[in-house]
mmCIF file of C-alpha atoms in Angstrom:
data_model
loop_
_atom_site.group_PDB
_atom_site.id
_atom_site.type_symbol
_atom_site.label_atom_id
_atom_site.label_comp_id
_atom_site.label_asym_id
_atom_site.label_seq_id
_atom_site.Cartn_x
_atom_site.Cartn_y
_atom_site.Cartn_z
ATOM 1 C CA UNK A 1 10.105 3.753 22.244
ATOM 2 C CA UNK A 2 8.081 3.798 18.893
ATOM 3 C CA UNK A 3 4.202 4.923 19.153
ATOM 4 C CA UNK A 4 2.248 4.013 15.942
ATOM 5 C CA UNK A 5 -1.156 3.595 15.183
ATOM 6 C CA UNK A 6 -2.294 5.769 18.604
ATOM 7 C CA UNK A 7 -4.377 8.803 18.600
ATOM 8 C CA UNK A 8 -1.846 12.022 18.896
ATOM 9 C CA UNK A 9 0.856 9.646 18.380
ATOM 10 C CA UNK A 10 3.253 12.482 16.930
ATOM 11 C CA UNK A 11 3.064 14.556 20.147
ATOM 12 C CA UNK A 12 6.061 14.991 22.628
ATOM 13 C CA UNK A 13 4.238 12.736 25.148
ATOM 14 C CA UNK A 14 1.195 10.317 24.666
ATOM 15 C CA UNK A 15 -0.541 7.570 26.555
ATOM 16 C CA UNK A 16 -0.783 4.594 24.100
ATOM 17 C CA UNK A 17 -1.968 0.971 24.121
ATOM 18 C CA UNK A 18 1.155 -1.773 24.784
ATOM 19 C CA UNK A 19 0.287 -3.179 21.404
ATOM 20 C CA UNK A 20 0.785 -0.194 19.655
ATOM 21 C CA UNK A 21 4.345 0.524 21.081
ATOM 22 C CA UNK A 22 7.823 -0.725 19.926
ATOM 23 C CA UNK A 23 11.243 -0.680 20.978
ATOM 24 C CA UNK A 24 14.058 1.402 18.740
ATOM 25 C CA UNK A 25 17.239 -0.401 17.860
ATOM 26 C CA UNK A 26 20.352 0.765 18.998
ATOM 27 C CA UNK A 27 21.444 0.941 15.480
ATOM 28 C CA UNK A 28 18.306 2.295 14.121
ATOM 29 C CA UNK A 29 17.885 6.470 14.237
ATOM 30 C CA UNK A 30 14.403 7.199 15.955
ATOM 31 C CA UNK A 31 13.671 9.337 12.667
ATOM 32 C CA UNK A 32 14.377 6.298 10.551
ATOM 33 C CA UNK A 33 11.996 4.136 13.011
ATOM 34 C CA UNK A 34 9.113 6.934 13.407
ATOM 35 C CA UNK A 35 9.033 6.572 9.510
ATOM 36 C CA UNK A 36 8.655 2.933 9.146
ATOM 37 C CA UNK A 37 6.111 2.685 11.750
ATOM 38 C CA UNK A 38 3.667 4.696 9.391
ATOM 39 C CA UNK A 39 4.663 3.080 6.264
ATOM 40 C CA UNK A 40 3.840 -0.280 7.546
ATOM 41 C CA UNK A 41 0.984 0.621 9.438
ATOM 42 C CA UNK A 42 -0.829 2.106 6.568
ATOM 43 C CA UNK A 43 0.322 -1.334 4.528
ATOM 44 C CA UNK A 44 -0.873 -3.405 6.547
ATOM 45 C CA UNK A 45 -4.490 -1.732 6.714
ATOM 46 C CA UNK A 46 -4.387 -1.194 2.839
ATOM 47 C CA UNK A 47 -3.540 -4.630 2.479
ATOM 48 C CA UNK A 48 -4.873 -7.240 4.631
ATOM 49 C CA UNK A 49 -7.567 -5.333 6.463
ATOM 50 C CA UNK A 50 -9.388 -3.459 4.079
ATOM 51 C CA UNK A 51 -8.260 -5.422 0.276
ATOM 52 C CA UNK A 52 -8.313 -9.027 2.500
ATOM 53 C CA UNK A 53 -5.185 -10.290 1.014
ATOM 54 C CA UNK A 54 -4.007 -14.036 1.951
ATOM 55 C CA UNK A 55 -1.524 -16.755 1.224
ATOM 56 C CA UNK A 56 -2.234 -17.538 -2.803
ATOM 57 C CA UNK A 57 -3.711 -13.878 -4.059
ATOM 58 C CA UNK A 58 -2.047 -11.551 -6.509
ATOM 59 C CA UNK A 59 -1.061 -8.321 -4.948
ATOM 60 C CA UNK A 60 -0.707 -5.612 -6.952
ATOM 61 C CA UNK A 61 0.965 -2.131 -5.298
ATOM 62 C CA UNK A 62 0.227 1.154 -6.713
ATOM 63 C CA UNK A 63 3.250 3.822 -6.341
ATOM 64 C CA UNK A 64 5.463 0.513 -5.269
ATOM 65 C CA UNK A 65 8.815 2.852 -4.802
ATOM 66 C CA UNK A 66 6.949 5.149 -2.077
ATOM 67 C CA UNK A 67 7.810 3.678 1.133
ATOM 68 C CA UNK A 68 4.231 2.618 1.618
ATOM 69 C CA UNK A 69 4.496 0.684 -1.540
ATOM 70 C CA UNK A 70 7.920 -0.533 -0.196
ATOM 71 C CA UNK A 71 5.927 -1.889 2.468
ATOM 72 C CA UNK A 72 3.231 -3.437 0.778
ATOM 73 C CA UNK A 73 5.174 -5.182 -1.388
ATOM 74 C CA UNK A 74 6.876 -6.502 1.703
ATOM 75 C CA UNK A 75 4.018 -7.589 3.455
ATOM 76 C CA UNK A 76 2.689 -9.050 0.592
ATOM 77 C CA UNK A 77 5.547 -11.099 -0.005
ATOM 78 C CA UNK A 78 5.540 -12.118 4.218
ATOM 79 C CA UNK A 79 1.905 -13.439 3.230
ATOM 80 C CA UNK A 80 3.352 -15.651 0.237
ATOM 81 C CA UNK A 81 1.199 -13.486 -2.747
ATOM 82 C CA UNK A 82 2.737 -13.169 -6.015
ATOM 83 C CA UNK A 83 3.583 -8.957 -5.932
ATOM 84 C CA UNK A 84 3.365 -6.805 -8.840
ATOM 85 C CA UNK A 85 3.988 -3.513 -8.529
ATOM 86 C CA UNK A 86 3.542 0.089 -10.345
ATOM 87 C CA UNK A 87 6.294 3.146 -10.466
ATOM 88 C CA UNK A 88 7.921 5.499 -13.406
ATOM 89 C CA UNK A 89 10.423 4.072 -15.763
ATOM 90 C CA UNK A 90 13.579 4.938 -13.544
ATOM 91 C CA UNK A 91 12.140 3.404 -10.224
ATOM 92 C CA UNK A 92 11.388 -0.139 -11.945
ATOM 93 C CA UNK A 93 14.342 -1.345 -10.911
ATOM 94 C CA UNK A 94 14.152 -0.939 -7.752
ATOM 95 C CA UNK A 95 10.532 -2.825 -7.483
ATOM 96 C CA UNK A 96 12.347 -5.966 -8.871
ATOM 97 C CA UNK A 97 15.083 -5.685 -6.709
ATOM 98 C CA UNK A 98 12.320 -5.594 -3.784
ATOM 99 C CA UNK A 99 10.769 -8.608 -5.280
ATOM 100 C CA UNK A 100 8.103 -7.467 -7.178
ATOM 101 C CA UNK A 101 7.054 -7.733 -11.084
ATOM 102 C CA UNK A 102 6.994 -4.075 -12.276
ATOM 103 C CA UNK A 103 3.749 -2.733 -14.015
ATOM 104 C CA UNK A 104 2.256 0.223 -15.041
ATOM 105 C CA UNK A 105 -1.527 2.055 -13.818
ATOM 106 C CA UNK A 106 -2.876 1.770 -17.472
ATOM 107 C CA UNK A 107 -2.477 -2.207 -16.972
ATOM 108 C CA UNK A 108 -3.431 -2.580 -13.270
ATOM 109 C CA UNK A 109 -7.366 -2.631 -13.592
ATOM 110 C CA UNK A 110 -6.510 -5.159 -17.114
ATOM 111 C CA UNK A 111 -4.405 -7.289 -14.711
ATOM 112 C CA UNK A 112 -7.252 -8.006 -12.133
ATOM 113 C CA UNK A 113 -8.736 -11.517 -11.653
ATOM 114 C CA UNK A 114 -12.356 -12.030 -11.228
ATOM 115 C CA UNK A 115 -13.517 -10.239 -8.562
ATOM 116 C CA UNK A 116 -9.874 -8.288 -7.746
ATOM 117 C CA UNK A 117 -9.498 -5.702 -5.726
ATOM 118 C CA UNK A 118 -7.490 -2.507 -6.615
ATOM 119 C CA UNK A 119 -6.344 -0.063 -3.284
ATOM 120 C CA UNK A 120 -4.551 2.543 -4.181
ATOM 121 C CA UNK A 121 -3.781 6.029 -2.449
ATOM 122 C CA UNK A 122 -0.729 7.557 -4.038
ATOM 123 C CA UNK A 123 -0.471 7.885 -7.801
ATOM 124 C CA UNK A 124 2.304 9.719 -9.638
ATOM 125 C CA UNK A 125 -0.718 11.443 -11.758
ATOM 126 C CA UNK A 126 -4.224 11.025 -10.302
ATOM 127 C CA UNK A 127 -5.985 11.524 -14.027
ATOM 128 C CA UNK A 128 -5.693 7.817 -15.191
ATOM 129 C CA UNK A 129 -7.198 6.470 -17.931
ATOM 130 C CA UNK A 130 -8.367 2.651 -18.942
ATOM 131 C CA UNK A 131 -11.071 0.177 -20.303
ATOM 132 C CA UNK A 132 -14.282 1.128 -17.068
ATOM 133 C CA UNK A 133 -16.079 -2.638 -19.138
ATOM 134 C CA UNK A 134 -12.537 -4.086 -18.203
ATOM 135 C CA UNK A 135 -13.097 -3.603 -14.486
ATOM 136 C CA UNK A 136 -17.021 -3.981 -14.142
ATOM 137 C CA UNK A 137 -17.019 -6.924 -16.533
ATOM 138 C CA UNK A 138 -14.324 -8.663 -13.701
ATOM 139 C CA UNK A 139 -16.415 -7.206 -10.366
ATOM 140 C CA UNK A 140 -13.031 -5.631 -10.065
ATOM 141 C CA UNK A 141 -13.136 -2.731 -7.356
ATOM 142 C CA UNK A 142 -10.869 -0.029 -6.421
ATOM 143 C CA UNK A 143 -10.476 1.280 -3.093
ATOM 144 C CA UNK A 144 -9.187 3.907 -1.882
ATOM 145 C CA UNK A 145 -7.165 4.640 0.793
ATOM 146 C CA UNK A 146 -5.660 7.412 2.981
ATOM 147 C CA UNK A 147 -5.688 10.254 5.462
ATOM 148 C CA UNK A 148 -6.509 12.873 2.938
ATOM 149 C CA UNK A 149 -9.477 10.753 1.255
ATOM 150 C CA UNK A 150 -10.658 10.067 5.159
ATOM 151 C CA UNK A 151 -11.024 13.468 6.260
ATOM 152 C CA UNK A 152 -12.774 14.311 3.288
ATOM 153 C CA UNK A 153 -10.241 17.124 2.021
ATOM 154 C CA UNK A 154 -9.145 15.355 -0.821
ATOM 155 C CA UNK A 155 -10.506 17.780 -3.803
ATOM 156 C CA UNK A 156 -11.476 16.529 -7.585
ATOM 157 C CA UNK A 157 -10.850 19.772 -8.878
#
């Protein structure tokens, strides 16, 4: 069985909710499934529960190779929003082959509708540059996400 989303859930032995617990596949390895039970996890709380995204938005996934971006792109795509997504030259590829419009960070905040919403947690380089009038002039926001910027031991220097 698959634990996600549970307090100590990487421990030998854990008692878990029902809802957060998931049968393995025969022909999936348990590594293989431990992964994807994070990756989606933290898409699904990026996306829909903290940026709100329905049926109709524009999604737009930072880092869209990682598998969390693999994910989001995914979900957003379950949810019927039109994906774009963000990696280096060699990965685009791959982000169209996953469904998504490939972009870059410089155009993401330019690319936001009216009040848009930006969540990112994993960028290749995390000094990024653009147009600050761009974003406040649109109500844009960016959020971010993940366990580092949580706990607090995410450093700026």
């Amino acid at each position: 069985m698959l634990v996600t989303g549970a307090p100590g859930c990487y421990a030998e032995l854990v008692a878990a909710a029902e809802e957060s617990i998931w049968p393995i596949p025969d022909s999936l390895d348990a590594s293989v499934a431990a992964a994807i039970g994070v990756s989606y996890r933290t898409a699904w709380w990026a996306t829909v529960e903290i940026a709100g995204l329905e049926r109709g938005d524009t999604l737009l996934v930072q880092a869209g190779s990682s598998a969390t971006g693999q994910a989001c792109i995914d979900i957003g795509r379950a949810l019927g929003a039109r994906v774009y997504a963000t990696a280096s030259g060699p990965k685009l590829d791959r982000l169209r082959d996953l469904g998504a419009e490939a972009d870059a960070f410089s155009r993401s905040a330019e690319a936001l509708a009216p009040d848009g919403r930006l969540v990112t947690s994993a960028v290749g380089d995390p000094q990024v540059s653009f147009n600050l009038w761009t974003l406040l002039g649109k109500r844009g926001r960016i959020i971010g996400i993940g366990s580092a910027l949580q706990s607090g031991r995410l450093s700026s220097d």
